[in-house]
PDB file of C-alpha atoms in Angstrom:
ATOM      1  CA  MET A   1     147.245 123.422  76.653  1.00 36.00           C
ATOM      2  CA  ARG A   2     149.216 125.596  74.236  1.00 42.00           C
ATOM      3  CA  THR A   3     150.963 123.901  71.350  1.00 39.00           C
ATOM      4  CA  GLN A   4     154.368 124.739  69.928  1.00 40.00           C
ATOM      5  CA  ALA A   5     152.561 126.558  67.109  1.00 38.00           C
ATOM      6  CA  ASP A   6     150.783 128.739  69.663  1.00 40.00           C
ATOM      7  CA  ARG A   7     154.072 129.595  71.386  1.00 45.00           C
ATOM      8  CA  ALA A   8     155.709 130.447  68.053  1.00 48.00           C
ATOM      9  CA  GLU A   9     152.945 132.840  66.995  1.00 56.00           C
ATOM     10  CA  PRO A  10     154.565 136.264  66.363  1.00 58.00           C
ATOM     11  CA  PHE A  11     151.878 138.072  68.312  1.00 72.00           C
ATOM     12  CA  ALA A  12     151.958 135.835  71.382  1.00 89.00           C
ATOM     13  CA  TRP A  13     152.372 138.263  74.271  1.00 97.00           C
ATOM     14  CA  SER A  14     155.120 138.642  76.826  1.00 98.00           C
ATOM     15  CA  LEU A  15     153.557 139.912  80.051  1.00 98.00           C
ATOM     16  CA  VAL A  16     155.498 142.017  82.540  1.00 98.00           C
ATOM     17  CA  ILE A  17     154.263 141.854  86.135  1.00 98.00           C
ATOM     18  CA  PRO A  18     155.819 144.091  88.817  1.00 97.00           C
ATOM     19  CA  LEU A  19     155.825 143.128  92.487  1.00 97.00           C
ATOM     20  CA  LYS A  20     157.184 145.231  95.311  1.00 93.00           C
ATOM     21  CA  PRO A  21     158.775 143.561  98.384  1.00 95.00           C
ATOM     22  CA  LEU A  22     156.041 141.632 100.182  1.00 95.00           C
ATOM     23  CA  THR A  23     156.659 143.311 103.537  1.00 91.00           C
ATOM     24  CA  ARG A  24     155.701 146.659 101.963  1.00 90.00           C
ATOM     25  CA  ALA A  25     152.763 145.406  99.918  1.00 89.00           C
ATOM     26  CA  LYS A  26     149.037 145.973 100.383  1.00 91.00           C
ATOM     27  CA  SER A  27     149.167 148.400 103.303  1.00 86.00           C
ATOM     28  CA  ARG A  28     145.680 149.625 102.338  1.00 89.00           C
ATOM     29  CA  LEU A  29     144.313 146.211 103.307  1.00 91.00           C
ATOM     30  CA  ALA A  30     145.073 146.917 106.969  1.00 87.00           C
ATOM     31  CA  ALA A  31     141.361 146.980 107.851  1.00 84.00           C
ATOM     32  CA  ALA A  32     140.979 143.457 106.460  1.00 85.00           C
ATOM     33  CA  ALA A  33     144.316 141.821 107.227  1.00 86.00           C
ATOM     34  CA  ASP A  34     146.991 142.360 109.853  1.00 84.00           C
ATOM     35  CA  ALA A  35     150.651 143.005 109.126  1.00 88.00           C
ATOM     36  CA  LEU A  36     151.505 139.305 109.348  1.00 86.00           C
ATOM     37  CA  LEU A  37     148.850 138.273 106.812  1.00 90.00           C
ATOM     38  CA  ARG A  38     149.293 141.025 104.213  1.00 92.00           C
ATOM     39  CA  PRO A  39     152.582 139.686 102.748  1.00 93.00           C
ATOM     40  CA  SER A  40     150.973 136.264 102.298  1.00 95.00           C
ATOM     41  CA  LEU A  41     147.971 137.849 100.608  1.00 95.00           C
ATOM     42  CA  ALA A  42     150.176 139.896  98.273  1.00 96.00           C
ATOM     43  CA  LEU A  43     152.092 136.771  97.301  1.00 98.00           C
ATOM     44  CA  ALA A  44     148.873 134.794  96.787  1.00 98.00           C
ATOM     45  CA  PHE A  45     147.447 137.532  94.552  1.00 98.00           C
ATOM     46  CA  ALA A  46     150.616 137.424  92.446  1.00 98.00           C
ATOM     47  CA  GLN A  47     150.634 133.620  92.293  1.00 98.00           C
ATOM     48  CA  ASP A  48     147.053 133.518  91.028  1.00 98.00           C
ATOM     49  CA  THR A  49     147.793 136.319  88.544  1.00 98.00           C
ATOM     50  CA  VAL A  50     150.883 134.590  87.149  1.00 98.00           C
ATOM     51  CA  ALA A  51     149.236 131.155  87.017  1.00 98.00           C
ATOM     52  CA  ALA A  52     146.226 132.501  85.125  1.00 98.00           C
ATOM     53  CA  ALA A  53     148.373 134.567  82.769  1.00 98.00           C
ATOM     54  CA  LEU A  54     150.532 131.582  81.858  1.00 98.00           C
ATOM     55  CA  ALA A  55     147.381 129.559  81.168  1.00 98.00           C
ATOM     56  CA  ALA A  56     146.039 132.147  78.713  1.00 97.00           C
ATOM     57  CA  ARG A  57     146.199 131.150  75.048  1.00 96.00           C
ATOM     58  CA  ALA A  58     147.518 134.537  73.967  1.00 96.00           C
ATOM     59  CA  VAL A  59     150.439 134.582  76.412  1.00 97.00           C
ATOM     60  CA  ARG A  60     153.846 133.187  75.525  1.00 96.00           C
ATOM     61  CA  ASP A  61     155.774 134.091  78.678  1.00 97.00           C
ATOM     62  CA  VAL A  62     155.646 136.103  81.881  1.00 98.00           C
ATOM     63  CA  VAL A  63     158.424 138.283  83.285  1.00 98.00           C
ATOM     64  CA  VAL A  64     158.121 139.219  86.954  1.00 98.00           C
ATOM     65  CA  VAL A  65     160.114 142.210  88.163  1.00 98.00           C
ATOM     66  CA  THR A  66     160.780 141.925  91.887  1.00 97.00           C
ATOM     67  CA  ASP A  67     163.528 142.145  94.492  1.00 95.00           C
ATOM     68  CA  ASP A  68     161.611 139.940  96.918  1.00 96.00           C
ATOM     69  CA  ALA A  69     163.456 136.624  97.234  1.00 97.00           C
ATOM     70  CA  ARG A  70     160.475 134.641  98.522  1.00 97.00           C
ATOM     71  CA  ALA A  71     158.161 135.917  95.794  1.00 98.00           C
ATOM     72  CA  GLY A  72     160.816 135.335  93.155  1.00 98.00           C
ATOM     73  CA  ARG A  73     161.217 131.698  94.165  1.00 98.00           C
ATOM     74  CA  GLU A  74     157.489 130.986  94.286  1.00 98.00           C
ATOM     75  CA  LEU A  75     156.679 132.703  91.003  1.00 98.00           C
ATOM     76  CA  ALA A  76     159.604 131.092  89.197  1.00 98.00           C
ATOM     77  CA  THR A  77     158.212 127.737  90.309  1.00 98.00           C
ATOM     78  CA  LEU A  78     155.003 128.588  88.436  1.00 98.00           C
ATOM     79  CA  GLY A  79     156.957 129.238  85.239  1.00 98.00           C
ATOM     80  CA  ALA A  80     157.620 132.990  85.357  1.00 98.00           C
ATOM     81  CA  ARG A  81     161.001 134.447  84.476  1.00 98.00           C
ATOM     82  CA  VAL A  82     162.088 136.619  87.398  1.00 98.00           C
ATOM     83  CA  VAL A  83     164.331 139.662  86.968  1.00 97.00           C
ATOM     84  CA  ARG A  84     165.641 141.987  89.633  1.00 95.00           C
ATOM     85  CA  ASP A  85     164.256 145.501  89.906  1.00 93.00           C
ATOM     86  CA  GLU A  86     167.599 146.900  88.899  1.00 83.00           C
ATOM     87  CA  PRO A  87     166.541 150.478  88.229  1.00 75.00           C
ATOM     88  CA  GLY A  88     164.986 150.770  91.677  1.00 81.00           C
ATOM     89  CA  GLY A  89     163.146 153.775  90.312  1.00 88.00           C
ATOM     90  CA  GLY A  90     159.575 152.873  91.133  1.00 94.00           C
ATOM     91  CA  LEU A  91     156.728 151.116  89.371  1.00 95.00           C
ATOM     92  CA  ASN A  92     157.023 152.532  85.860  1.00 97.00           C
ATOM     93  CA  ALA A  93     160.804 152.152  85.793  1.00 96.00           C
ATOM     94  CA  ALA A  94     160.345 148.513  86.832  1.00 97.00           C
ATOM     95  CA  LEU A  95     157.837 147.935  84.031  1.00 97.00           C
ATOM     96  CA  SER A  96     160.117 149.492  81.426  1.00 97.00           C
ATOM     97  CA  HIS A  97     162.973 147.328  82.717  1.00 97.00           C
ATOM     98  CA  GLY A  98     160.794 144.215  82.481  1.00 97.00           C
ATOM     99  CA  ALA A  99     159.754 145.092  78.918  1.00 97.00           C
ATOM    100  CA  ARG A 100     163.417 145.427  77.922  1.00 96.00           C
ATOM    101  CA  ALA A 101     164.162 142.061  79.535  1.00 96.00           C
ATOM    102  CA  ALA A 102     161.299 140.438  77.612  1.00 97.00           C
ATOM    103  CA  ARG A 103     162.482 141.881  74.313  1.00 96.00           C
ATOM    104  CA  ALA A 104     166.118 141.003  74.989  1.00 95.00           C
ATOM    105  CA  LEU A 105     165.066 137.370  74.561  1.00 91.00           C
ATOM    106  CA  ARG A 106     162.425 137.964  71.897  1.00 92.00           C
ATOM    107  CA  PRO A 107     163.066 141.275  70.103  1.00 93.00           C
ATOM    108  CA  THR A 108     159.780 141.194  68.187  1.00 91.00           C
ATOM    109  CA  ALA A 109     157.652 140.515  71.259  1.00 92.00           C
ATOM    110  CA  ALA A 110     154.346 142.203  71.838  1.00 97.00           C
ATOM    111  CA  VAL A 111     154.618 143.289  75.472  1.00 98.00           C
ATOM    112  CA  ALA A 112     151.942 144.005  78.051  1.00 98.00           C
ATOM    113  CA  ALA A 113     152.224 145.258  81.615  1.00 98.00           C
ATOM    114  CA  LEU A 114     149.807 143.550  84.001  1.00 98.00           C
ATOM    115  CA  ASN A 115     149.081 144.283  87.644  1.00 98.00           C
ATOM    116  CA  ALA A 116     150.186 141.625  90.136  1.00 98.00           C
ATOM    117  CA  ASP A 117     147.009 141.873  92.209  1.00 98.00           C
ATOM    118  CA  LEU A 118     144.371 140.233  90.007  1.00 98.00           C
ATOM    119  CA  PRO A 119     143.491 137.157  92.097  1.00 98.00           C
ATOM    120  CA  ALA A 120     140.259 136.426  90.180  1.00 98.00           C
ATOM    121  CA  LEU A 121     141.977 136.573  86.766  1.00 98.00           C
ATOM    122  CA  ARG A 122     140.498 134.190  84.188  1.00 98.00           C
ATOM    123  CA  PRO A 123     142.643 133.106  81.222  1.00 98.00           C
ATOM    124  CA  PRO A 124     139.837 133.381  78.599  1.00 98.00           C
ATOM    125  CA  GLU A 125     139.039 136.957  79.658  1.00 98.00           C
ATOM    126  CA  LEU A 126     142.701 137.948  79.564  1.00 98.00           C
ATOM    127  CA  THR A 127     142.991 136.429  76.093  1.00 97.00           C
ATOM    128  CA  ARG A 128     139.944 138.401  74.888  1.00 98.00           C
ATOM    129  CA  VAL A 129     141.543 141.642  76.050  1.00 98.00           C
ATOM    130  CA  LEU A 130     144.923 140.840  74.507  1.00 98.00           C
ATOM    131  CA  ASP A 131     143.312 139.793  71.225  1.00 97.00           C
ATOM    132  CA  TYR A 132     141.447 143.127  71.098  1.00 98.00           C
ATOM    133  CA  ALA A 133     144.675 145.036  71.793  1.00 98.00           C
ATOM    134  CA  ARG A 134     146.388 143.487  68.766  1.00 97.00           C
ATOM    135  CA  ALA A 135     144.717 146.061  66.496  1.00 97.00           C
ATOM    136  CA  PHE A 136     146.523 149.039  68.073  1.00 98.00           C
ATOM    137  CA  PRO A 137     150.101 150.175  68.657  1.00 98.00           C
ATOM    138  CA  ARG A 138     149.312 150.728  72.368  1.00 98.00           C
ATOM    139  CA  ALA A 139     146.117 149.953  74.267  1.00 98.00           C
ATOM    140  CA  PHE A 140     145.075 149.743  77.893  1.00 98.00           C
ATOM    141  CA  LEU A 141     142.317 148.412  80.128  1.00 98.00           C
ATOM    142  CA  PRO A 142     141.027 150.593  82.976  1.00 98.00           C
ATOM    143  CA  ASP A 143     140.566 149.108  86.414  1.00 98.00           C
ATOM    144  CA  ALA A 144     137.194 148.380  88.002  1.00 97.00           C
ATOM    145  CA  ALA A 145     137.184 151.815  89.634  1.00 96.00           C
ATOM    146  CA  GLU A 146     137.656 153.364  86.152  1.00 96.00           C
ATOM    147  CA  ILE A 147     140.485 155.529  87.467  1.00 97.00           C
ATOM    148  CA  GLY A 148     143.587 153.390  87.173  1.00 98.00           C
ATOM    149  CA  THR A 149     144.916 150.782  84.748  1.00 98.00           C
ATOM    150  CA  THR A 150     145.337 147.032  85.100  1.00 98.00           C
ATOM    151  CA  LEU A 151     146.796 146.227  81.655  1.00 98.00           C
ATOM    152  CA  LEU A 152     148.855 148.220  79.146  1.00 98.00           C
ATOM    153  CA  CYS A 153     149.771 146.663  75.796  1.00 98.00           C
ATOM    154  CA  ALA A 154     152.397 147.570  73.209  1.00 98.00           C
ATOM    155  CA  ALA A 155     152.678 145.983  69.763  1.00 97.00           C
ATOM    156  CA  PRO A 156     155.988 144.577  68.480  1.00 96.00           C
ATOM    157  CA  GLY A 157     158.550 147.336  68.130  1.00 94.00           C
ATOM    158  CA  VAL A 158     156.433 149.860  70.064  1.00 97.00           C
ATOM    159  CA  PRO A 159     157.720 151.222  73.396  1.00 97.00           C
ATOM    160  CA  LEU A 160     155.527 150.306  76.362  1.00 98.00           C
ATOM    161  CA  ALA A 161     155.736 153.824  77.884  1.00 98.00           C
ATOM    162  CA  PRO A 162     153.910 152.956  81.145  1.00 98.00           C
ATOM    163  CA  GLU A 163     152.183 155.631  83.218  1.00 98.00           C
ATOM    164  CA  PHE A 164     150.831 153.498  86.061  1.00 98.00           C
ATOM    165  CA  GLY A 165     149.894 154.805  89.497  1.00 95.00           C
ATOM    166  CA  GLY A 166     146.929 156.820  90.702  1.00 94.00           C
ATOM    167  CA  ALA A 167     144.788 158.268  87.910  1.00 97.00           C
ATOM    168  CA  SER A 168     146.673 156.383  85.194  1.00 98.00           C
ATOM    169  CA  ARG A 169     143.614 155.964  82.979  1.00 98.00           C
ATOM    170  CA  ALA A 170     143.758 159.635  82.071  1.00 98.00           C
ATOM    171  CA  ARG A 171     147.527 159.599  81.598  1.00 98.00           C
ATOM    172  CA  HIS A 172     147.465 156.555  79.347  1.00 98.00           C
ATOM    173  CA  THR A 173     144.743 158.170  77.260  1.00 98.00           C
ATOM    174  CA  ALA A 174     146.777 161.366  77.021  1.00 98.00           C
ATOM    175  CA  SER A 175     149.825 159.333  75.941  1.00 98.00           C
ATOM    176  CA  GLY A 176     147.927 158.083  72.880  1.00 98.00           C
ATOM    177  CA  ALA A 177     147.071 154.589  74.104  1.00 98.00           C
ATOM    178  CA  VAL A 178     143.620 153.357  73.046  1.00 98.00           C
ATOM    179  CA  GLU A 179     141.224 152.433  75.830  1.00 98.00           C
ATOM    180  CA  ILE A 180     139.895 148.887  75.484  1.00 98.00           C
ATOM    181  CA  PRO A 181     136.087 149.118  75.779  1.00 97.00           C
ATOM    182  CA  LEU A 182     135.335 145.500  76.719  1.00 96.00           C
ATOM    183  CA  LEU A 183     132.961 145.373  79.682  1.00 89.00           C
ATOM    184  CA  ASP A 184     132.569 141.661  80.368  1.00 95.00           C
ATOM    185  CA  VAL A 185     136.155 141.076  81.475  1.00 98.00           C
ATOM    186  CA  ALA A 186     135.716 141.839  85.165  1.00 98.00           C
ATOM    187  CA  SER A 187     138.461 139.469  86.259  1.00 98.00           C
ATOM    188  CA  VAL A 188     141.047 141.484  84.309  1.00 98.00           C
ATOM    189  CA  ARG A 189     139.839 144.765  85.787  1.00 98.00           C
ATOM    190  CA  GLN A 190     139.417 143.790  89.453  1.00 98.00           C
ATOM    191  CA  ASP A 191     142.690 144.601  91.134  1.00 98.00           C
ATOM    192  CA  VAL A 192     142.881 144.573  94.926  1.00 97.00           C
ATOM    193  CA  ASP A 193     144.020 147.580  96.935  1.00 94.00           C
ATOM    194  CA  THR A 194     141.272 147.989  99.536  1.00 94.00           C
ATOM    195  CA  PRO A 195     139.001 145.711 101.606  1.00 93.00           C
ATOM    196  CA  ASP A 196     136.133 146.518  99.236  1.00 94.00           C
ATOM    197  CA  ASP A 197     138.306 145.450  96.287  1.00 96.00           C
ATOM    198  CA  LEU A 198     139.106 142.201  98.046  1.00 95.00           C
ATOM    199  CA  ALA A 199     135.435 141.532  98.720  1.00 94.00           C
ATOM    200  CA  ALA A 200     134.677 142.167  95.039  1.00 96.00           C
ATOM    201  CA  ALA A 201     137.420 139.782  93.934  1.00 97.00           C
ATOM    202  CA  LEU A 202     136.191 137.102  96.337  1.00 96.00           C
ATOM    203  CA  ALA A 203     132.700 137.522  94.897  1.00 96.00           C
ATOM    204  CA  LEU A 204     134.069 136.955  91.363  1.00 97.00           C
ATOM    205  CA  GLY A 205     135.884 133.841  92.526  1.00 98.00           C
ATOM    206  CA  VAL A 206     139.604 133.902  93.257  1.00 98.00           C
ATOM    207  CA  GLY A 207     142.327 131.404  92.408  1.00 98.00           C
ATOM    208  CA  ARG A 208     143.502 128.673  94.738  1.00 97.00           C
ATOM    209  CA  TYR A 209     146.371 130.607  96.290  1.00 98.00           C
ATOM    210  CA  THR A 210     144.212 133.541  97.334  1.00 97.00           C
ATOM    211  CA  ALA A 211     141.423 131.210  98.432  1.00 96.00           C
ATOM    212  CA  ALA A 212     143.850 129.573 100.847  1.00 95.00           C
ATOM    213  CA  ALA A 213     145.415 132.837 102.050  1.00 94.00           C
ATOM    214  CA  ALA A 214     141.988 134.441 102.588  1.00 90.00           C
ATOM    215  CA  ALA A 215     140.387 131.399 104.179  1.00 86.00           C
ATOM    216  CA  PRO A 216     137.580 132.002 106.697  1.00 75.00           C
ATOM    217  CA  GLY A 217     138.983 133.037 110.043  1.00 72.00           C
ATOM    218  CA  LEU A 218     142.117 134.653 108.633  1.00 77.00           C
ATOM    219  CA  LEU A 219     140.593 137.887 107.359  1.00 81.00           C
ATOM    220  CA  ARG A 220     138.989 140.461 109.589  1.00 66.00           C
ATOM    221  CA  ARG A 221     135.211 140.490 109.347  1.00 55.00           C
ATOM    222  CA  SER A 222     135.093 143.614 107.179  1.00 47.00           C
ATOM    223  CA  ALA A 223     136.379 141.711 104.141  1.00 50.00           C
ATOM    224  CA  ALA A 224     135.853 138.080 105.003  1.00 45.00           C
ATOM    225  CA  SER A 225     132.945 137.919 102.557  1.00 46.00           C
ATOM    226  CA  PRO A 226     131.478 140.096  99.798  1.00 43.00           C
ATOM    227  CA  GLU A 227     128.384 140.736 101.898  1.00 41.00           C
TER     228      GLU A 227
END
């Protein structure tokens, strides 16, 4: 459990987590989950991500940017601060909006953008990555596929300048962000877009919300197990 001293640490991170409306989320999981199950999976991924992030020693608070009322209620119950996606301008606009909201409350906050689909996220691994990022103005962690990004960090006073989506690893490198070279932080890198991603996350060991949403018999056979 974090103490008041931990929470007051100047470099304790504010995490910004974006979440699109659940009915539009995780369409690439169609081979593993039908249209009725996918919103529940997307919410479960976000719940496990937020719960693990809030349990990490290096994290002071979590801001979730979403217009989904159900997700907002559930994630606020976990302790996240929920803000509307007021720009409505897509993923990177939502992240920039969330970073401004975080710094409106704590102007000197170190801010990091984190994907909402990290159901195997482990607090100690997230803390290791955030502690490494403290040495740089901006730093990022590539995803398991080594094409995208799961975490982008900005030191106090430094703009987040997110470039998420598609081949964001190359764009974040080109923007001057330092790539975090840690290899043994699989839970922070394993986002879930495809059935293979889901199988990999299940093999790592997912949180309780995803474990319930992906219980045997609910998923189609192609992603019901990592085998």
